[in-house]
XYZ file of C-alpha atoms in Angstrom:
562
model
C 5.214 103.218 96.408
C 2.286 105.574 96.077
C 0.417 103.509 93.450
C 0.895 100.411 95.589
C -0.831 101.869 98.639
C -3.964 102.636 96.535
C -4.166 99.077 95.198
C -6.182 96.278 96.956
C -4.366 93.164 98.064
C -6.430 89.985 98.640
C -5.222 86.748 100.242
C -7.184 83.576 99.791
C -6.392 80.703 102.185
C -6.434 77.052 101.150
C -5.365 73.741 102.963
C -1.887 73.329 101.692
C -1.245 76.657 99.587
C -2.086 80.162 99.351
C -2.238 82.770 96.713
C -2.445 86.479 96.290
C -4.105 88.653 93.748
C -2.478 91.988 92.726
C -3.666 94.091 89.869
C -6.222 91.454 88.818
C -3.448 88.826 88.349
C -3.187 85.733 90.444
C 0.090 83.953 91.320
C -0.003 80.640 92.884
C 2.831 79.754 94.991
C 3.297 76.157 96.388
C 4.375 75.833 100.081
C 6.290 72.549 99.093
C 8.185 74.744 96.530
C 9.056 77.430 99.164
C 10.172 74.636 101.453
C 12.380 73.100 98.653
C 13.931 76.607 98.076
C 14.662 77.091 101.746
C 16.223 73.617 101.901
C 18.571 74.445 98.909
C 19.349 77.783 100.603
C 20.326 76.127 103.770
C 22.446 73.393 102.116
C 24.281 76.138 100.225
C 24.974 78.128 103.388
C 26.221 74.926 105.129
C 28.668 74.148 102.305
C 30.051 77.714 102.415
C 30.409 77.512 106.081
C 32.291 74.130 105.717
C 34.539 75.618 103.149
C 35.341 78.644 105.174
C 36.151 76.592 108.291
C 38.365 74.270 105.940
C 40.257 77.157 104.543
C 40.833 78.581 107.927
C 42.062 75.384 109.380
C 44.453 75.128 106.285
C 45.731 78.604 107.244
C 46.228 77.654 110.877
C 48.154 74.659 109.585
C 50.144 76.680 107.342
C 51.013 79.181 110.000
C 51.906 76.308 112.391
C 54.100 74.876 109.568
C 55.701 78.296 108.952
C 56.472 78.753 112.728
C 57.822 75.165 112.969
C 60.443 76.244 110.448
C 61.832 78.881 112.769
C 64.525 76.908 114.745
C 65.744 77.967 118.141
C 69.178 79.169 118.054
C 69.281 79.241 114.331
C 71.160 81.650 111.886
C 71.962 80.943 108.183
C 75.421 80.879 106.944
C 76.860 83.512 104.740
C 78.779 82.837 101.597
C 80.932 84.666 99.238
C 80.396 84.855 95.413
C 82.310 81.661 95.012
C 80.317 79.679 97.601
C 82.944 79.949 100.137
C 82.004 80.072 103.835
C 82.604 83.634 105.434
C 80.195 83.214 108.325
C 79.085 79.973 110.113
C 76.803 79.225 113.026
C 77.935 76.848 115.661
C 76.264 75.628 118.798
C 78.113 76.305 122.103
C 77.557 75.901 125.687
C 77.765 78.745 128.326
C 77.803 78.388 132.037
C 76.274 80.509 134.671
C 75.998 80.840 138.289
C 72.869 80.793 140.602
C 74.205 82.262 143.912
C 70.978 81.036 145.728
C 72.047 77.398 145.176
C 75.701 77.831 146.433
C 76.526 75.621 149.298
C 80.030 76.233 149.789
C 81.179 79.542 147.972
C 84.886 79.228 149.033
C 85.184 75.698 147.602
C 83.224 76.645 144.462
C 85.586 79.622 143.744
C 88.662 77.600 144.158
C 87.477 74.815 141.671
C 86.411 77.508 139.136
C 89.884 79.298 139.446
C 91.429 75.896 138.634
C 89.198 75.527 135.542
C 89.494 79.118 134.345
C 93.019 80.283 135.648
C 93.104 83.166 133.185
C 89.826 84.774 134.463
C 89.808 87.572 136.990
C 87.240 86.454 139.742
C 86.886 89.790 141.595
C 83.837 90.662 139.499
C 82.456 87.158 140.028
C 82.664 87.484 143.889
C 80.722 90.770 143.830
C 78.177 89.291 141.525
C 77.560 86.316 143.898
C 76.912 88.863 146.634
C 73.842 90.209 144.584
C 72.117 86.781 144.738
C 71.057 86.876 141.092
C 71.873 84.513 138.286
C 74.654 85.686 136.017
C 76.589 84.297 133.088
C 80.036 83.199 134.009
C 81.815 82.188 130.838
C 80.987 81.853 127.070
C 82.215 79.414 124.593
C 83.549 76.541 126.664
C 85.816 73.972 125.321
C 85.101 70.192 125.933
C 87.654 69.945 128.742
C 86.138 72.865 130.642
C 82.486 71.422 130.176
C 83.654 67.998 131.580
C 85.485 69.445 134.566
C 82.452 71.582 135.422
C 80.033 68.667 135.251
C 82.261 66.639 137.426
C 81.944 69.277 140.155
C 78.290 68.306 140.478
C 77.455 71.767 141.987
C 73.787 72.582 141.637
C 74.485 76.281 141.409
C 76.252 75.684 138.101
C 73.920 75.931 135.047
C 74.771 75.185 131.365
C 72.934 77.056 128.619
C 72.896 76.225 124.982
C 73.419 79.233 122.767
C 74.924 79.984 119.017
C 77.912 81.595 118.253
C 79.280 82.845 114.912
C 82.641 81.622 113.478
C 84.227 83.838 110.846
C 87.033 81.716 109.091
C 88.324 84.726 107.226
C 88.765 86.655 110.489
C 89.464 90.271 109.529
C 88.956 90.050 105.689
C 85.303 90.968 105.762
C 84.898 92.721 109.121
C 83.454 95.927 107.980
C 80.966 94.084 105.518
C 79.818 91.307 107.803
C 79.351 92.985 111.205
C 78.622 91.062 114.416
C 75.886 89.476 116.428
C 75.175 89.758 120.258
C 74.640 87.146 122.781
C 70.971 86.769 121.970
C 71.544 86.141 118.284
C 70.723 89.570 117.085
C 72.732 91.356 114.476
C 74.225 94.491 115.755
C 76.234 95.851 112.670
C 76.869 95.190 109.048
C 75.182 92.414 106.986
C 74.390 90.605 110.190
C 72.148 93.445 111.325
C 70.731 94.540 108.032
C 69.533 91.053 107.118
C 68.976 89.899 110.637
C 65.310 88.760 109.892
C 66.172 86.773 106.915
C 69.237 85.111 108.610
C 67.101 83.960 111.335
C 64.092 82.674 109.266
C 65.273 81.428 105.859
C 66.788 78.048 105.916
C 69.197 78.806 103.137
C 72.694 80.523 103.167
C 73.051 84.225 102.258
C 75.213 84.559 99.284
C 77.014 87.970 98.805
C 78.773 89.392 95.585
C 82.149 89.574 97.230
C 85.043 87.528 96.096
C 87.234 86.369 98.826
C 90.392 86.063 96.620
C 89.977 89.584 95.176
C 89.328 90.882 98.660
C 92.478 89.289 99.868
C 94.508 90.619 97.237
C 93.362 94.169 97.349
C 93.617 94.175 101.281
C 97.352 93.121 100.969
C 97.983 96.095 98.737
C 96.353 98.512 101.143
C 98.513 96.943 104.069
C 101.553 97.626 101.900
C 100.461 101.193 101.180
C 100.492 101.845 104.959
C 104.033 100.610 105.180
C 105.056 102.935 102.410
C 102.857 106.103 102.967
C 102.333 105.724 106.684
C 98.529 106.676 106.364
C 96.202 106.346 109.208
C 93.574 104.420 107.418
C 92.595 103.406 103.735
C 89.658 102.053 101.766
C 88.972 100.497 98.313
C 85.789 99.472 96.563
C 85.702 97.280 93.348
C 82.248 97.290 91.655
C 80.663 96.286 88.394
C 79.706 99.491 86.825
C 76.676 97.884 84.784
C 74.878 96.154 87.816
C 76.210 97.698 90.894
C 77.512 94.189 92.364
C 80.475 94.865 94.725
C 83.198 92.454 94.254
C 85.357 93.860 97.061
C 84.957 96.457 99.832
C 87.793 97.038 102.346
C 88.352 99.635 105.144
C 91.477 99.691 107.182
C 92.181 99.361 110.002
C 89.956 96.351 110.271
C 89.327 93.750 113.216
C 89.003 90.126 113.870
C 85.370 89.331 114.161
C 86.052 86.119 116.143
C 87.430 88.290 119.114
C 84.035 90.037 119.525
C 85.623 93.253 120.928
C 83.721 96.382 121.444
C 85.569 99.078 119.374
C 85.225 102.697 120.290
C 88.302 104.007 118.217
C 86.907 106.222 115.538
C 89.777 105.308 113.332
C 88.013 101.847 112.819
C 85.123 103.647 110.937
C 84.083 102.050 107.820
C 85.658 104.466 105.345
C 83.976 103.080 102.207
C 80.506 103.766 103.398
C 80.385 105.645 106.786
C 83.136 108.217 106.402
C 82.439 111.314 104.518
C 85.216 113.154 102.883
C 85.980 116.045 100.404
C 87.214 114.002 97.581
C 88.966 116.987 95.583
C 89.582 116.773 91.843
C 87.523 113.537 91.452
C 84.636 116.081 91.257
C 86.029 117.799 88.032
C 84.765 114.750 86.247
C 81.277 115.558 87.278
C 81.481 119.155 86.235
C 82.622 118.196 82.790
C 80.078 115.393 82.428
C 77.224 117.675 83.648
C 78.310 120.250 80.758
C 78.242 117.339 78.277
C 74.860 116.258 79.488
C 73.461 119.773 79.006
C 75.211 119.963 75.596
C 76.631 123.390 76.538
C 80.247 122.412 75.528
C 82.255 119.682 73.550
C 85.446 118.148 74.426
C 87.308 120.549 72.242
C 85.545 123.727 73.318
C 88.280 126.263 74.011
C 88.615 128.205 77.301
C 91.027 131.085 76.860
C 92.860 133.531 79.289
C 92.483 131.187 82.377
C 93.880 132.957 85.301
C 96.135 131.362 87.836
C 94.050 132.651 90.639
C 90.640 134.180 91.117
C 88.655 135.373 93.983
C 85.220 134.745 95.291
C 84.040 136.774 98.073
C 86.999 136.619 100.670
C 88.256 133.488 99.215
C 91.317 132.896 96.710
C 91.127 129.899 94.298
C 94.171 129.039 92.600
C 95.745 126.250 90.414
C 97.670 123.570 92.017
C 100.337 123.837 89.449
C 101.469 127.271 87.938
C 102.652 125.509 84.921
C 99.023 124.800 83.606
C 98.469 126.672 80.396
C 96.199 129.742 80.332
C 94.380 128.398 77.207
C 92.927 124.875 77.530
C 90.140 122.903 75.796
C 87.513 121.336 77.993
C 89.350 117.848 77.657
C 92.618 119.359 78.729
C 91.080 120.897 81.811
C 90.158 117.549 82.990
C 93.389 115.795 81.919
C 95.613 118.410 83.528
C 93.125 118.640 86.506
C 92.675 122.537 86.289
C 90.775 124.338 88.914
C 90.084 127.541 87.294
C 88.996 125.857 84.098
C 86.552 123.738 86.108
C 85.163 126.830 87.692
C 84.628 128.399 84.294
C 82.721 125.222 83.053
C 80.441 125.237 86.188
C 79.689 128.861 85.695
C 78.520 127.998 82.023
C 76.368 125.290 83.681
C 74.974 127.447 86.463
C 74.049 126.297 89.931
C 70.553 124.769 89.165
C 71.780 122.468 86.396
C 74.947 121.355 88.256
C 73.017 120.659 91.465
C 70.509 118.587 89.483
C 73.144 116.647 87.825
C 74.996 115.810 91.169
C 71.556 114.769 92.508
C 71.072 112.441 89.591
C 74.244 110.541 90.034
C 73.677 110.046 93.668
C 76.299 112.404 95.309
C 74.110 114.665 97.433
C 71.754 112.390 99.243
C 72.250 109.571 101.731
C 72.592 106.428 99.742
C 70.446 103.216 100.399
C 72.587 100.330 100.932
C 72.957 96.695 102.485
C 74.461 97.755 105.680
C 73.208 100.546 108.021
C 76.772 102.124 108.542
C 76.334 104.788 105.866
C 77.251 108.352 106.039
C 75.228 111.519 104.897
C 76.800 113.850 102.490
C 77.389 117.323 103.500
C 77.154 120.403 101.165
C 75.761 123.326 102.960
C 74.077 126.328 101.264
C 74.475 126.917 97.474
C 75.594 130.200 95.900
C 78.196 131.509 93.517
C 81.082 130.478 95.839
C 79.820 127.145 96.651
C 79.326 126.614 92.843
C 82.800 127.456 92.234
C 84.437 125.115 94.908
C 82.129 122.311 94.211
C 83.270 122.401 90.598
C 86.860 121.236 91.750
C 85.666 119.092 94.769
C 85.963 121.391 97.707
C 83.114 122.407 99.999
C 81.261 119.116 99.617
C 81.604 115.846 101.467
C 80.414 112.480 100.407
C 81.247 108.714 100.639
C 83.700 106.586 98.680
C 80.819 104.330 97.861
C 78.752 107.125 96.289
C 81.853 108.277 94.298
C 81.994 104.718 92.823
C 78.356 104.987 91.984
C 78.512 108.238 90.312
C 81.645 107.159 88.136
C 79.637 104.145 87.183
C 76.846 105.955 85.933
C 78.930 108.495 83.995
C 80.874 105.773 82.278
C 78.357 102.894 81.795
C 76.230 104.857 79.182
C 74.252 107.096 81.751
C 72.328 104.120 83.245
C 71.320 104.313 86.954
C 72.512 101.505 89.215
C 72.161 100.435 92.779
C 75.372 99.335 94.571
C 74.788 96.128 96.305
C 76.425 93.317 98.239
C 73.582 90.909 97.116
C 73.554 89.862 93.468
C 71.783 92.216 91.046
C 72.320 90.291 87.868
C 70.948 92.279 85.032
C 67.520 90.944 83.641
C 67.925 90.937 79.846
C 64.174 91.460 79.496
C 64.245 94.418 81.946
C 64.753 97.808 80.428
C 67.656 99.826 82.075
C 66.927 103.388 83.295
C 69.045 105.925 81.472
C 69.294 109.037 83.558
C 72.018 110.973 81.501
C 71.728 111.892 77.943
C 73.159 109.471 75.235
C 76.660 110.365 74.327
C 77.957 111.510 77.713
C 79.967 108.337 78.423
C 81.421 108.331 74.979
C 82.800 111.720 75.418
C 83.961 111.312 78.988
C 85.439 107.964 78.883
C 88.350 108.690 76.407
C 89.290 111.753 78.377
C 89.485 109.706 81.678
C 91.883 107.337 79.620
C 94.006 110.228 78.706
C 94.367 111.109 82.425
C 96.087 107.773 82.849
C 97.819 107.237 79.534
C 99.467 110.743 78.675
C 102.431 112.424 80.310
C 100.051 115.471 81.011
C 97.744 113.310 82.971
C 97.882 112.894 86.710
C 97.547 109.170 86.832
C 100.279 107.561 84.751
C 101.452 105.259 87.546
C 98.145 103.306 86.993
C 98.627 102.796 83.260
C 98.834 98.901 83.570
C 99.346 97.400 80.085
C 96.405 95.438 78.713
C 93.535 96.886 80.952
C 92.880 100.105 79.310
C 92.517 102.044 82.516
C 91.069 105.603 82.864
C 90.387 107.559 85.905
C 90.754 110.701 87.845
C 92.924 111.809 90.894
C 91.659 113.792 93.843
C 93.818 115.397 96.614
C 91.896 117.270 99.359
C 92.919 118.921 102.469
C 91.036 117.849 105.378
C 88.908 120.407 107.218
C 89.494 120.606 110.985
C 87.866 123.309 113.294
C 86.471 125.275 110.377
C 89.746 125.473 108.530
C 91.628 123.214 106.156
C 94.554 121.423 107.682
C 97.770 119.959 106.004
C 96.178 116.442 106.294
C 95.201 115.065 103.110
C 92.691 112.642 101.712
C 94.240 111.320 98.453
C 91.714 109.429 96.125
C 91.931 107.736 92.759
C 88.901 106.369 90.868
C 89.742 103.933 88.036
C 87.411 102.798 85.188
C 88.399 99.955 83.063
C 88.380 99.081 80.248
C 87.414 102.514 79.020
C 86.279 101.469 75.565
C 83.568 99.171 77.245
C 83.630 99.943 80.995
C 83.013 97.026 83.203
C 84.681 97.938 86.610
C 85.215 101.071 88.969
C 87.912 100.840 91.537
C 88.163 103.516 94.199
C 91.313 103.704 96.307
C 91.417 106.169 99.201
C 94.281 106.844 101.576
C 93.779 108.748 104.828
C 96.584 111.143 105.923
C 99.333 109.605 103.579
C 102.776 111.011 103.910
C 105.412 111.417 101.109
C 108.180 108.735 101.113
C 111.670 109.949 100.107
C 112.973 106.439 99.830
C 110.361 104.891 97.848
C 111.162 104.137 94.175
C 108.543 104.714 91.494
C 108.618 102.694 88.311
C 106.958 104.272 85.355
C 105.089 101.975 82.803
C 105.793 103.832 79.790
C 109.661 103.249 79.528
C 110.638 106.272 81.525
C 113.366 105.807 84.101
C 112.614 104.942 87.645
C 112.218 107.763 90.233
C 113.399 107.583 93.703
C 111.718 109.695 96.498
C 109.021 112.149 96.446
C 108.069 115.440 98.297
C 104.536 115.519 96.666
C 101.734 114.447 98.872
C 99.104 114.232 96.056
C 96.825 111.287 94.856
C 98.992 110.953 91.644
C 101.972 109.929 93.898
C 100.170 107.955 96.416
C 96.744 106.448 95.667
C 97.465 106.014 92.014
C 100.528 104.021 92.737
C 98.537 101.564 94.870
C 95.579 101.324 92.417
C 98.049 100.318 89.736
C 99.484 97.568 91.932
C 95.936 96.408 92.810
C 94.920 96.140 89.155
C 98.120 94.263 88.252
C 97.080 91.583 90.943
C 93.476 91.302 90.249
C 93.305 91.810 86.657
C 93.952 88.272 85.504
C 91.196 87.213 87.737
C 88.671 89.600 86.262
C 89.946 88.916 82.807
C 89.089 85.151 83.101
C 86.678 84.464 85.811
C 84.294 87.579 85.266
C 84.378 87.668 81.559
C 80.638 87.704 81.150
C 79.335 90.405 78.494
C 77.837 93.588 79.641
């Protein structure tokens, strides 16, 4: 710039052209050439402007087309894994009254009472006095519609709306949830996938199987007749991909009745209810020790006391007949409390807590419905470490229990439980979160819990299915102390040589049945009556009956390789 200011610049004018001289060099530029370049530039700008306008118009057309696909009063159907309809949308008429247009109120009310004899019209009379439009009746049948039209009353107004029909009634109530009068999902799948159900013109297909769901529900209903429990839950899930084939919580309700339920006993016990799940946690304690490679199945623990103290609390064995010298494997098979505490003490608080976090026990789970409970554990310390080792002082959901057992048994791979298909992509690498070899050590031990006399789950030893598992009996906390009310749980893994399914069965407040006859599956004589209110005598019995019923379906229909 400095040099340029010192140089001379000369312009020489001509008739149709001009030139300038700089540093003794002359450049001749034709005016026609400049005009041509300007014309090319103008044409280029015009082409780009037209292109932008065209693309913009295409985008508007696309948006219009997209918006045109959103139908009024539309909601997609929901199907089970077999393609069976479990939620269907139908168009219905509702009738409302505009009080401002009523000519003869007395005559109108008489006619309406004749058409709706079951309806209490005291509220209707009050609403007429307010002089504001209100809805009188939903879901009219054809006879009612015809009779209302014949009245010819201008104050009567019909409105079209959609309603949901649930062909299976109660079977999927806690999964599907409901919608309100404005086509908005208010619970369950209907709420979680509300946007998709309104916008996508395809059915939503779930992983659940209606046949399996029905069979499991039937056994849970029978369980209530036998053990008089106030509620129950069951989950059947594929341990390798997290697909849920069945998820039931009792009591359930008929979705078609559209009742507002405030009774807490109708809580979804599979996902929303959080419970202390007792000795099912002993599997986590042992698996964590295997994962850290600090013990082996045959590692011996000697001089195990029948009772120990931690601060002001006493921890004891549930059975005084448990030997004082046990291997790590025997501690789980015989469900030893003190042995589990010793294993946890070897692990230490940090490693045990980290392990529980990995398998998804401690944090709120992400799932396909919003009705999900948040685990409770409180502050860690030496006493918390001891009690969590055998499943006390920590509360979580049945769904998270199923997930954790799946990870422990499937080779240590992470899974995401889902009601929407999670088929494994053969090209996608699975995420191993536990060390190799943990499942190979834990699964044979879970098998012995079921298959041996010293195990606590022999009533679930159904021939042909190679079932393993763990029982859990827990006192329910109430008012800061433990009550005599129980949560009895059994988690089954099968087949243990190549795990494919996890089944969780939970009974809420079961009672012993002195008249019930138990039939052992290993040839031992039948046993009538029982005073023990433990999972081994309640939940295990029901789980065995469930597997007997659903086993043939699983063995044939769901035979795909892991």
